[in-house]
GROMACS .gro file of C-alpha atoms in nm:
model
  487
    1MET     CA    1   2.547  -3.990   0.137
    2ARG     CA    2   2.903  -3.976   0.001
    3THR     CA    3   3.034  -3.637  -0.113
    4ILE     CA    4   3.279  -3.573  -0.397
    5VAL     CA    5   3.419  -3.238  -0.505
    6VAL     CA    6   3.449  -3.167  -0.878
    7THR     CA    7   3.713  -2.913  -0.982
    8HIS     CA    8   3.875  -2.781  -1.299
    9ALA     CA    9   4.187  -2.970  -1.405
   10GLY     CA   10   4.486  -2.894  -1.188
   11GLU     CA   11   4.299  -2.704  -0.914
   12ASP     CA   12   4.333  -2.809  -0.552
   13TRP     CA   13   4.044  -2.872  -0.316
   14PRO     CA   14   4.117  -2.685   0.010
   15LEU     CA   15   4.027  -2.982   0.233
   16ASP     CA   16   4.256  -3.252   0.101
   17GLY     CA   17   4.263  -3.430   0.437
   18SER     CA   18   3.886  -3.432   0.484
   19GLY     CA   19   3.817  -3.769   0.328
   20ILE     CA   20   3.611  -3.603   0.053
   21GLU     CA   21   3.732  -3.730  -0.284
   22SER     CA   22   3.842  -3.470  -0.541
   23VAL     CA   23   3.753  -3.545  -0.904
   24GLU     CA   24   3.845  -3.343  -1.213
   25ALA     CA   25   3.546  -3.221  -1.413
   26HIS     CA   26   3.634  -3.400  -1.737
   27ALA     CA   27   3.662  -3.729  -1.545
   28TYR     CA   28   3.323  -3.685  -1.377
   29LEU     CA   29   3.161  -3.605  -1.712
   30ALA     CA   30   3.331  -3.876  -1.919
   31GLU     CA   31   3.417  -4.175  -1.701
   32PRO     CA   32   3.145  -4.447  -1.694
   33LYS     CA   33   3.196  -4.524  -1.325
   34TRP     CA   34   3.044  -4.189  -1.227
   35LEU     CA   35   2.735  -4.263  -1.433
   36GLU     CA   36   2.690  -4.588  -1.239
   37GLU     CA   37   2.751  -4.443  -0.891
   38LYS     CA   38   2.441  -4.398  -0.676
   39GLY     CA   39   2.372  -4.163  -0.387
   40LEU     CA   40   2.642  -3.903  -0.449
   41ARG     CA   41   2.650  -3.542  -0.333
   42VAL     CA   42   2.846  -3.349  -0.596
   43LEU     CA   43   3.019  -3.029  -0.484
   44ASN     CA   44   3.072  -2.840  -0.811
   45LEU     CA   45   3.373  -2.606  -0.783
   46CYS     CA   46   3.431  -2.559  -1.154
   47ARG     CA   47   3.560  -2.222  -1.275
   48SER     CA   48   3.238  -2.124  -1.448
   49TYR     CA   49   2.873  -2.227  -1.462
   50ARG     CA   50   2.805  -2.043  -1.787
   51TYR     CA   51   2.578  -2.215  -2.038
   52GLN     CA   52   2.733  -2.536  -2.181
   53SER     CA   53   3.056  -2.495  -1.983
   54GLU     CA   54   3.209  -2.780  -1.780
   55GLY     CA   55   3.055  -2.641  -1.464
   56TYR     CA   56   2.713  -2.620  -1.627
   57TYR     CA   57   2.733  -2.982  -1.743
   58VAL     CA   58   2.856  -3.108  -1.406
   59SER     CA   59   2.539  -2.979  -1.236
   60LEU     CA   60   2.319  -3.082  -1.530
   61LEU     CA   61   2.449  -3.440  -1.551
   62ALA     CA   62   2.461  -3.480  -1.174
   63ALA     CA   63   2.086  -3.417  -1.173
   64ALA     CA   64   2.037  -3.660  -1.464
   65ARG     CA   65   2.235  -3.926  -1.275
   66ARG     CA   66   2.022  -3.867  -0.964
   67HIS     CA   67   2.321  -3.732  -0.780
   68ARG     CA   68   2.283  -3.420  -0.566
   69PRO     CA   69   2.462  -3.125  -0.733
   70PHE     CA   70   2.570  -2.826  -0.526
   71PRO     CA   71   2.488  -2.580  -0.673
   72ASP     CA   72   2.195  -2.729  -0.859
   73LEU     CA   73   2.099  -2.612  -1.207
   74ARG     CA   74   1.820  -2.393  -1.078
   75THR     CA   75   2.068  -2.195  -0.869
   76VAL     CA   76   2.305  -2.172  -1.166
   77LEU     CA   77   2.026  -2.021  -1.377
   78ASP     CA   78   1.902  -1.796  -1.095
   79MET     CA   79   2.242  -1.629  -1.072
   80LYS     CA   80   2.208  -1.514  -1.434
   81SER     CA   81   1.860  -1.370  -1.386
   82ARG     CA   82   1.825  -0.995  -1.334
   83TYR     CA   83   1.479  -1.056  -1.193
   84PHE     CA   84   1.623  -1.295  -0.934
   85VAL     CA   85   1.892  -1.046  -0.830
   86ARG     CA   86   1.635  -0.768  -0.801
   87SER     CA   87   1.393  -0.981  -0.599
   88VAL     CA   88   1.664  -1.089  -0.353
   89ASP     CA   89   1.781  -0.728  -0.322
   90GLU     CA   90   1.428  -0.615  -0.239
   91GLU     CA   91   1.367  -0.897   0.009
   92LEU     CA   92   1.694  -0.838   0.196
   93ASP     CA   93   1.692  -0.458   0.168
   94ASP     CA   94   1.686  -0.385   0.543
   95LEU     CA   95   1.968  -0.631   0.610
   96ILE     CA   96   2.175  -0.491   0.321
   97GLN     CA   97   2.139  -0.134   0.450
   98SER     CA   98   2.232  -0.226   0.808
   99SER     CA   99   2.525  -0.446   0.705
  100LEU     CA  100   2.678  -0.191   0.464
  101HIS     CA  101   2.585   0.121   0.660
  102ASP     CA  102   2.943   0.208   0.764
  103ILE     CA  103   3.099   0.155   0.420
  104HIS     CA  104   3.179   0.487   0.247
  105ALA     CA  105   3.294   0.358  -0.091
  106GLU     CA  106   3.062   0.374  -0.391
  107GLN     CA  107   3.087  -0.001  -0.454
  108PHE     CA  108   3.136  -0.306  -0.236
  109VAL     CA  109   3.212  -0.671  -0.308
  110LEU     CA  110   3.112  -0.943  -0.060
  111SER     CA  111   3.282  -1.282  -0.085
  112ILE     CA  112   3.083  -1.573   0.057
  113TYR     CA  113   3.246  -1.908   0.130
  114PHE     CA  114   2.995  -2.180   0.222
  115GLY     CA  115   2.766  -1.913   0.366
  116LYS     CA  116   3.036  -1.723   0.556
  117ASN     CA  117   3.232  -1.399   0.517
  118LEU     CA  118   3.561  -1.310   0.682
  119ALA     CA  119   3.408  -1.004   0.850
  120GLN     CA  120   3.178  -1.094   1.138
  121ARG     CA  121   2.963  -0.784   1.078
  122HIS     CA  122   2.860  -0.924   0.740
  123SER     CA  123   2.785  -1.276   0.865
  124LYS     CA  124   2.405  -1.240   0.862
  125LEU     CA  125   2.402  -1.091   0.512
  126ALA     CA  126   2.641  -1.357   0.382
  127TRP     CA  127   2.427  -1.636   0.523
  128GLN     CA  128   2.101  -1.493   0.388
  129LEU     CA  129   2.249  -1.452   0.040
  130PHE     CA  130   2.372  -1.811   0.062
  131THR     CA  131   2.026  -1.936   0.158
  132HIS     CA  132   1.873  -1.759  -0.142
  133CYS     CA  133   2.150  -1.871  -0.377
  134PRO     CA  134   2.297  -2.196  -0.241
  135ALA     CA  135   2.639  -2.226  -0.403
  136PRO     CA  136   2.975  -2.299  -0.237
  137LEU     CA  137   3.168  -1.988  -0.347
  138LEU     CA  138   2.981  -1.665  -0.417
  139ARG     CA  139   3.058  -1.303  -0.493
  140ALA     CA  140   2.788  -1.039  -0.445
  141GLN     CA  141   2.840  -0.688  -0.579
  142PHE     CA  142   2.670  -0.376  -0.442
  143ARG     CA  143   2.647  -0.015  -0.559
  144ARG     CA  144   2.558   0.282  -0.343
  145GLY     CA  145   2.304   0.543  -0.454
  146LYS     CA  146   2.042   0.679  -0.218
  147ARG     CA  147   2.050   0.326  -0.080
  148TRP     CA  148   2.277   0.028  -0.129
  149LYS     CA  149   2.162  -0.201  -0.412
  150MET     CA  150   2.286  -0.547  -0.500
  151THR     CA  151   2.376  -0.543  -0.870
  152SER     CA  152   2.488  -0.903  -0.918
  153ILE     CA  153   2.559  -1.232  -0.746
  154GLY     CA  154   2.758  -1.513  -0.900
  155PRO     CA  155   3.017  -1.785  -0.846
  156ILE     CA  156   3.382  -1.736  -0.759
  157ALA     CA  157   3.627  -1.965  -0.935
  158LEU     CA  158   3.848  -2.155  -0.692
  159ARG     CA  159   4.157  -2.006  -0.857
  160ASP     CA  160   4.022  -1.653  -0.795
  161VAL     CA  161   4.000  -1.692  -0.418
  162PRO     CA  162   4.274  -1.463  -0.280
  163GLU     CA  163   4.561  -1.635  -0.104
  164SER     CA  164   4.475  -1.437   0.210
  165HIS     CA  165   4.127  -1.597   0.208
  166ARG     CA  166   4.240  -1.957   0.156
  167GLU     CA  167   4.272  -2.047   0.521
  168PHE     CA  168   3.926  -1.905   0.595
  169LEU     CA  169   3.782  -2.091   0.295
  170GLY     CA  170   3.919  -2.416   0.434
  171GLU     CA  171   3.768  -2.343   0.776
  172ALA     CA  172   3.430  -2.252   0.623
  173ALA     CA  173   3.427  -2.570   0.414
  174GLU     CA  174   3.528  -2.782   0.713
  175SER     CA  175   3.253  -2.623   0.921
  176TYR     CA  176   2.995  -2.678   0.647
  177PHE     CA  177   3.079  -3.043   0.591
  178GLY     CA  178   3.159  -3.118   0.954
  179ARG     CA  179   2.842  -2.981   1.114
  180ARG     CA  180   2.651  -3.302   1.047
  181ARG     CA  181   2.920  -3.558   1.125
  182GLU     CA  182   2.828  -3.639   1.483
  183PRO     CA  183   2.798  -4.015   1.539
  184VAL     CA  184   2.441  -4.141   1.528
  185ARG     CA  185   2.341  -4.411   1.773
  186SER     CA  186   2.154  -4.653   1.554
  187ARG     CA  187   2.141  -5.026   1.514
  188ARG     CA  188   2.253  -4.987   1.154
  189PRO     CA  189   2.436  -4.722   0.954
  190ALA     CA  190   2.220  -4.436   0.828
  191ARG     CA  191   2.123  -4.484   0.465
  192TYR     CA  192   1.976  -4.141   0.405
  193ASP     CA  193   1.957  -3.794   0.556
  194LEU     CA  194   1.624  -3.655   0.677
  195ALA     CA  195   1.559  -3.291   0.769
  196ILE     CA  196   1.263  -3.201   0.991
  197LEU     CA  197   1.169  -2.835   0.944
  198TYR     CA  198   1.016  -2.681   1.256
  199ASP     CA  199   0.983  -2.356   1.449
  200PRO     CA  200   1.032  -2.405   1.825
  201ASN     CA  201   0.851  -2.076   1.891
  202GLU     CA  202   0.537  -2.140   1.685
  203GLU     CA  203   0.227  -2.121   1.905
  204LEU     CA  204  -0.001  -2.336   1.688
  205ALA     CA  205   0.267  -2.574   1.563
  206PRO     CA  206   0.150  -2.898   1.396
  207SER     CA  207   0.370  -3.106   1.629
  208ASP     CA  208   0.478  -3.053   1.988
  209ALA     CA  209   0.837  -3.108   2.104
  210LYS     CA  210   0.769  -3.461   2.227
  211ALA     CA  211   0.618  -3.563   1.892
  212ILE     CA  212   0.916  -3.415   1.706
  213GLU     CA  213   1.150  -3.620   1.923
  214ARG     CA  214   0.945  -3.936   1.861
  215MET     CA  215   0.966  -3.875   1.486
  216ARG     CA  216   1.341  -3.823   1.509
  217ARG     CA  217   1.385  -4.144   1.708
  218ALA     CA  218   1.160  -4.347   1.477
  219ALA     CA  219   1.328  -4.222   1.160
  220THR     CA  220   1.670  -4.300   1.306
  221ALA     CA  221   1.554  -4.655   1.378
  222GLU     CA  222   1.443  -4.687   1.014
  223GLY     CA  223   1.787  -4.592   0.885
  224PHE     CA  224   1.785  -4.212   0.862
  225ASP     CA  225   2.037  -3.964   0.993
  226VAL     CA  226   1.794  -3.699   1.124
  227GLU     CA  227   1.852  -3.330   1.179
  228LEU     CA  228   1.607  -3.066   1.300
  229ILE     CA  229   1.636  -2.756   1.083
  230GLN     CA  230   1.482  -2.409   1.091
  231ARG     CA  231   1.409  -2.129   0.848
  232GLU     CA  232   1.769  -2.007   0.833
  233ASP     CA  233   1.887  -2.349   0.708
  234PHE     CA  234   1.732  -2.302   0.364
  235GLY     CA  235   2.073  -2.300   0.198
  236ARG     CA  236   2.153  -2.646   0.337
  237LEU     CA  237   1.865  -2.833   0.177
  238SER     CA  238   2.092  -3.002  -0.075
  239GLU     CA  239   2.252  -3.194   0.213
  240PHE     CA  240   1.938  -3.402   0.267
  241ASP     CA  241   1.751  -3.680   0.093
  242ALA     CA  242   1.411  -3.604   0.246
  243LEU     CA  243   1.234  -3.311   0.411
  244PHE     CA  244   0.947  -3.345   0.659
  245ILE     CA  245   0.779  -3.011   0.724
  246ARG     CA  246   0.649  -2.971   1.080
  247GLU     CA  247   0.577  -2.601   1.065
  248THR     CA  248   0.243  -2.452   0.960
  249THR     CA  249   0.250  -2.414   0.582
  250ASN     CA  250   0.124  -2.140   0.355
  251VAL     CA  251   0.193  -2.036  -0.002
  252ASP     CA  252   0.322  -1.691   0.090
  253HIS     CA  253   0.563  -1.836   0.345
  254HIS     CA  254   0.911  -1.984   0.372
  255THR     CA  255   0.766  -2.335   0.419
  256PHE     CA  256   0.642  -2.323   0.059
  257HIS     CA  257   0.985  -2.208  -0.062
  258PHE     CA  258   1.141  -2.502   0.125
  259ALA     CA  259   0.897  -2.742  -0.041
  260GLN     CA  260   0.959  -2.595  -0.387
  261ARG     CA  261   1.334  -2.604  -0.349
  262ALA     CA  262   1.330  -2.961  -0.219
  263GLU     CA  263   1.114  -3.082  -0.505
  264SER     CA  264   1.331  -2.907  -0.764
  265GLU     CA  265   1.642  -3.075  -0.621
  266GLY     CA  266   1.493  -3.424  -0.623
  267ILE     CA  267   1.448  -3.432  -0.246
  268VAL     CA  268   1.144  -3.623  -0.119
  269VAL     CA  269   0.926  -3.374   0.067
  270ILE     CA  270   0.617  -3.385   0.285
  271ASP     CA  271   0.434  -3.155   0.237
  272ASP     CA  272   0.496  -3.119  -0.136
  273PRO     CA  273   0.427  -2.783  -0.306
  274GLU     CA  274   0.116  -2.902  -0.488
  275SER     CA  275  -0.040  -3.031  -0.167
  276ILE     CA  276   0.033  -2.699   0.005
  277LEU     CA  277  -0.123  -2.507  -0.285
  278ARG     CA  278  -0.433  -2.724  -0.289
  279CYS     CA  279  -0.487  -2.755   0.084
  280THR     CA  280  -0.424  -2.395   0.181
  281ASN     CA  281  -0.686  -2.267  -0.062
  282LYS     CA  282  -1.039  -2.359   0.038
  283VAL     CA  283  -1.178  -2.228  -0.291
  284TYR     CA  284  -0.976  -2.489  -0.479
  285GLN     CA  285  -1.098  -2.761  -0.245
  286ALA     CA  286  -1.462  -2.659  -0.277
  287GLU     CA  287  -1.453  -2.678  -0.657
  288ALA     CA  288  -1.243  -2.996  -0.667
  289MET     CA  289  -1.470  -3.178  -0.421
  290GLN     CA  290  -1.782  -3.075  -0.607
  291LEU     CA  291  -1.639  -3.178  -0.944
  292ARG     CA  292  -1.547  -3.525  -0.814
  293GLY     CA  293  -1.869  -3.589  -0.628
  294ILE     CA  294  -1.729  -3.572  -0.273
  295ALA     CA  295  -2.003  -3.498  -0.020
  296THR     CA  296  -1.948  -3.164   0.155
  297PRO     CA  297  -2.166  -2.916   0.343
  298LYS     CA  298  -2.356  -2.698   0.097
  299THR     CA  299  -2.091  -2.450  -0.019
  300LEU     CA  300  -2.085  -2.132  -0.227
  301VAL     CA  301  -1.782  -1.952  -0.370
  302LEU     CA  302  -1.862  -1.581  -0.345
  303ASP     CA  303  -1.717  -1.249  -0.460
  304SER     CA  304  -1.982  -1.026  -0.306
  305SER     CA  305  -2.102  -0.927   0.039
  306ASP     CA  306  -2.466  -0.929  -0.075
  307PRO     CA  307  -2.653  -1.163   0.165
  308ALA     CA  308  -2.937  -1.238  -0.078
  309THR     CA  309  -2.767  -1.546  -0.226
  310ILE     CA  310  -2.702  -1.689   0.119
  311GLU     CA  311  -3.062  -1.642   0.228
  312ASP     CA  312  -3.185  -1.818  -0.086
  313GLU     CA  313  -2.941  -2.111  -0.106
  314ILE     CA  314  -2.790  -2.178   0.239
  315GLY     CA  315  -2.975  -1.980   0.502
  316PHE     CA  316  -2.857  -1.863   0.841
  317PRO     CA  317  -2.660  -1.937   1.044
  318CYS     CA  318  -2.380  -1.999   0.794
  319VAL     CA  319  -2.002  -2.022   0.812
  320LEU     CA  320  -1.764  -1.797   0.618
  321LYS     CA  321  -1.411  -1.910   0.538
  322SER     CA  322  -1.124  -1.711   0.394
  323PRO     CA  323  -0.944  -1.916   0.125
  324ASP     CA  324  -0.628  -1.963   0.333
  325SER     CA  325  -0.789  -2.021   0.672
  326SER     CA  326  -0.629  -2.274   0.908
  327PHE     CA  327  -0.651  -2.386   1.272
  328SER     CA  328  -1.004  -2.237   1.284
  329GLN     CA  329  -0.855  -1.892   1.212
  330GLY     CA  330  -1.017  -1.698   0.928
  331VAL     CA  331  -1.345  -1.884   0.990
  332VAL     CA  332  -1.652  -1.704   1.130
  333LYS     CA  333  -2.015  -1.796   1.197
  334CYS     CA  334  -2.281  -1.552   1.082
  335ASP     CA  335  -2.621  -1.569   1.248
  336ASP     CA  336  -2.794  -1.318   1.023
  337ALA     CA  337  -2.758  -1.101   0.712
  338ASN     CA  338  -2.595  -0.812   0.899
  339GLU     CA  339  -2.320  -1.032   1.040
  340PHE     CA  340  -2.270  -1.187   0.698
  341GLU     CA  341  -2.233  -0.851   0.525
  342ARG     CA  342  -1.986  -0.719   0.784
  343ASN     CA  343  -1.764  -1.028   0.782
  344ALA     CA  344  -1.783  -1.075   0.405
  345LYS     CA  345  -1.659  -0.719   0.349
  346GLN     CA  346  -1.362  -0.786   0.577
  347MET     CA  347  -1.271  -1.102   0.386
  348LEU     CA  348  -1.299  -0.926   0.049
  349GLU     CA  349  -1.037  -0.676   0.164
  350HIS     CA  350  -0.782  -0.959   0.151
  351SER     CA  351  -0.913  -1.191  -0.121
  352GLU     CA  352  -1.126  -1.165  -0.435
  353LEU     CA  353  -1.315  -1.478  -0.331
  354PHE     CA  354  -1.431  -1.645  -0.011
  355LEU     CA  355  -1.649  -1.939   0.091
  356ALA     CA  356  -1.990  -1.954   0.251
  357GLN     CA  357  -2.089  -2.291   0.392
  358GLU     CA  358  -2.395  -2.426   0.563
  359PHE     CA  359  -2.361  -2.457   0.939
  360LEU     CA  360  -2.368  -2.819   1.058
  361PRO     CA  361  -2.346  -2.824   1.438
  362THR     CA  362  -2.191  -3.144   1.576
  363ASP     CA  363  -2.031  -3.240   1.906
  364PHE     CA  364  -1.709  -3.339   1.730
  365ASP     CA  365  -1.532  -3.360   1.395
  366TRP     CA  366  -1.371  -3.678   1.275
  367ARG     CA  367  -1.005  -3.629   1.186
  368ILE     CA  368  -0.871  -3.912   0.973
  369GLY     CA  369  -0.499  -3.907   0.899
  370VAL     CA  370  -0.422  -4.041   0.553
  371PHE     CA  371  -0.070  -4.115   0.429
  372GLY     CA  372   0.012  -4.248   0.084
  373GLY     CA  373  -0.353  -4.323   0.018
  374GLU     CA  374  -0.403  -4.531   0.334
  375PRO     CA  375  -0.567  -4.441   0.669
  376LEU     CA  376  -0.298  -4.383   0.932
  377TYR     CA  377  -0.483  -4.269   1.246
  378ALA     CA  378  -0.821  -4.142   1.361
  379CYS     CA  379  -0.938  -3.898   1.628
  380ARG     CA  380  -1.252  -3.727   1.739
  381TYR     CA  381  -1.187  -3.354   1.778
  382LEU     CA  382  -1.442  -3.224   2.026
  383MET     CA  383  -1.556  -2.864   2.016
  384ALA     CA  384  -1.394  -2.618   2.258
  385GLY     CA  385  -1.614  -2.561   2.563
  386GLY     CA  386  -1.904  -2.328   2.486
  387HIS     CA  387  -1.788  -2.284   2.127
  388TRP     CA  388  -1.881  -2.418   1.782
  389GLN     CA  389  -1.520  -2.485   1.673
  390ILE     CA  390  -1.244  -2.712   1.804
  391ILE     CA  391  -1.025  -2.407   1.880
  392LYS     CA  392  -1.139  -2.087   2.048
  393GLN     CA  393  -0.932  -1.772   2.077
  394THR     CA  394  -1.005  -1.578   2.394
  395ARG     CA  395  -1.012  -1.199   2.421
  396SER     CA  396  -0.663  -1.210   2.569
  397GLY     CA  397  -0.538  -1.379   2.251
  398LYS     CA  398  -0.485  -1.720   2.407
  399PHE     CA  399  -0.621  -2.039   2.253
  400ARG     CA  400  -0.848  -2.298   2.414
  401TYR     CA  401  -0.879  -2.641   2.258
  402GLY     CA  402  -1.148  -2.903   2.260
  403LYS     CA  403  -1.057  -3.250   2.380
  404VAL     CA  404  -0.894  -3.496   2.139
  405GLU     CA  405  -1.019  -3.856   2.158
  406PRO     CA  406  -0.795  -4.105   1.974
  407VAL     CA  407  -0.988  -4.387   1.806
  408ALA     CA  408  -0.858  -4.714   1.663
  409LEU     CA  409  -0.911  -4.721   1.287
  410GLU     CA  410  -1.116  -5.039   1.304
  411GLU     CA  411  -1.365  -4.857   1.528
  412VAL     CA  412  -1.420  -4.574   1.279
  413PRO     CA  413  -1.739  -4.609   1.073
  414PRO     CA  414  -1.635  -4.762   0.737
  415ARG     CA  415  -1.807  -4.488   0.536
  416VAL     CA  416  -1.604  -4.225   0.725
  417ARG     CA  417  -1.276  -4.404   0.649
  418LYS     CA  418  -1.369  -4.455   0.286
  419LEU     CA  419  -1.471  -4.093   0.235
  420ALA     CA  420  -1.148  -3.969   0.396
  421VAL     CA  421  -0.931  -4.173   0.159
  422LYS     CA  422  -1.135  -4.061  -0.142
  423ALA     CA  423  -1.108  -3.694  -0.044
  424ALA     CA  424  -0.734  -3.714   0.026
  425ALA     CA  425  -0.673  -3.867  -0.318
  426ILE     CA  426  -0.801  -3.546  -0.478
  427ILE     CA  427  -0.512  -3.359  -0.317
  428GLY     CA  428  -0.230  -3.610  -0.369
  429ASP     CA  429  -0.052  -3.902  -0.203
  430GLY     CA  430   0.112  -3.716   0.086
  431LEU     CA  431   0.019  -3.684   0.453
  432TYR     CA  432  -0.321  -3.527   0.513
  433GLY     CA  433  -0.572  -3.469   0.789
  434VAL     CA  434  -0.925  -3.509   0.655
  435ASP     CA  435  -1.201  -3.344   0.858
  436ILE     CA  436  -1.542  -3.509   0.840
  437LYS     CA  437  -1.875  -3.435   1.004
  438VAL     CA  438  -2.153  -3.687   1.061
  439SER     CA  439  -2.490  -3.514   1.088
  440GLY     CA  440  -2.785  -3.751   1.093
  441LYS     CA  441  -2.745  -3.970   0.786
  442ARG     CA  442  -2.509  -3.727   0.618
  443VAL     CA  443  -2.131  -3.784   0.611
  444VAL     CA  444  -1.951  -3.483   0.466
  445VAL     CA  445  -1.594  -3.360   0.423
  446THR     CA  446  -1.539  -3.012   0.562
  447GLU     CA  447  -1.177  -2.987   0.443
  448VAL     CA  448  -0.851  -3.167   0.374
  449ASN     CA  449  -0.544  -3.034   0.554
  450ASP     CA  450  -0.182  -3.070   0.459
  451ASN     CA  451   0.063  -3.054   0.749
  452PRO     CA  452  -0.186  -3.218   0.990
  453SER     CA  453  -0.143  -3.211   1.366
  454LEU     CA  454   0.072  -3.490   1.511
  455ASP     CA  455   0.094  -3.432   1.885
  456ALA     CA  456   0.221  -3.674   2.147
  457GLY     CA  457  -0.064  -3.848   2.328
  458CYS     CA  458  -0.323  -3.737   2.072
  459GLU     CA  459  -0.285  -3.850   1.711
  460ASP     CA  460  -0.017  -4.103   1.810
  461ALA     CA  461  -0.203  -4.243   2.113
  462ILE     CA  462  -0.307  -4.567   1.938
  463LEU     CA  463   0.001  -4.652   1.731
  464HIS     CA  464   0.259  -4.475   1.951
  465ASP     CA  465   0.604  -4.484   1.783
  466GLU     CA  466   0.471  -4.704   1.503
  467LEU     CA  467   0.286  -4.403   1.360
  468TYR     CA  468   0.615  -4.220   1.309
  469ARG     CA  469   0.792  -4.531   1.184
  470ARG     CA  470   0.525  -4.573   0.915
  471ILE     CA  471   0.587  -4.217   0.801
  472ALA     CA  472   0.963  -4.278   0.802
  473ARG     CA  473   0.921  -4.600   0.601
  474GLY     CA  474   0.702  -4.413   0.355
  475LEU     CA  475   0.973  -4.150   0.309
  476LEU     CA  476   1.231  -4.424   0.264
  477GLU     CA  477   1.024  -4.597  -0.003
  478ARG     CA  478   0.978  -4.268  -0.190
  479ILE     CA  479   1.352  -4.199  -0.189
  480GLU     CA  480   1.432  -4.541  -0.326
  481THR     CA  481   1.154  -4.522  -0.586
  482LEU     CA  482   1.283  -4.182  -0.698
  483ARG     CA  483   1.631  -4.327  -0.737
  484GLY     CA  484   1.517  -4.639  -0.913
  485LEU     CA  485   1.616  -4.867  -0.625
  486ASN     CA  486   1.271  -5.023  -0.583
  487THR     CA  487   1.201  -5.299  -0.833
   0.00000   0.00000   0.00000
């Protein structure tokens, strides 16, 4: 993606020799050629982003033209919000106190150039503020009371950067734009930039290292420039055209913030925020499945630990699920009323509602991967040895897994495939893992998962690299549809 820098008339871009074209704001706003340009990243260095100023309209019209403004309009508006400033101050309180601990003045101003500050001791704070408020040139102001408090954060006009900071600004800009310029070995030039969000230290990660590498290789072959990113790269999202989340998602988690930010910036994202919201709440799924006639185990949404309803409508044993359970965590089997009451009370300490579901013992669960409304892969997930779930946590805290048996899609019972596609459609058109049990003549959906497992030798055992290439092609199609390039 080509980058241009938009500045106020007569102001110099500090990287004149970088190959990044400098354009005056009035030209970008008024000249027809910029309306017709496709696939631009627009670095907005105007003097002000105030409402209806040149800077405001550069970010606004860049979004309308399907360019990628930096900062985007959401960031511009966030900087004016007292609530936003207060929430960032509260979230980064510990870091603010440690970073400013040795400063004895009553006030302090932190200048941030592309996520960096001249003083190394403030580097972590500068980067975190940049990730929360992604804008090229920032000034954060702090006041000391009993504790340091951030009172404002906003843009710095290029003309207001002190002469003594200019060299550092140039280095920070060069570092920011140069960090992704390594040559990519590909049969054809990269058309788009793909970020894969992952956590190399996550114990129950949705993809192992080998699968991540296969996805990177497949996406590169399909025309992407691929970079693996982590939590601290939040401020760099505007550099990419697509985001593939390979870290366990949750609403109260940075993965959800990544998905929200990507969607707001016009970046194609899997998993999208709505899918995360719907999949990570089992109460939503229970009601949505029932409303649309999807067969499920008998399920009750409860707000009480009274076992009478269970005895009357489901019976024992039964399974209790917390609304945000995942990877078999937050799911317990109750053999009698006493176990139900004890476990229900524990769940109600964290949520107003929980699920009770009939217990359907089977040797395995079907896992059908669905992408864009089409079956992608199939596996049988066998129960962990001596356990009723596919994952068992031992007393030492370690996890034991049941065997995974890959199955060709044509060998999956047609009614299982059909039900999986129908259930996934209730959530959206992203990438899902649909769990299905077959018990006698019954075929039921136990849940639909966003962020499904894709591990080397398991889910990809039938299609191999083609599985990842299909995902990459799907991302590519979504980018081009979003930009009006598919006719």
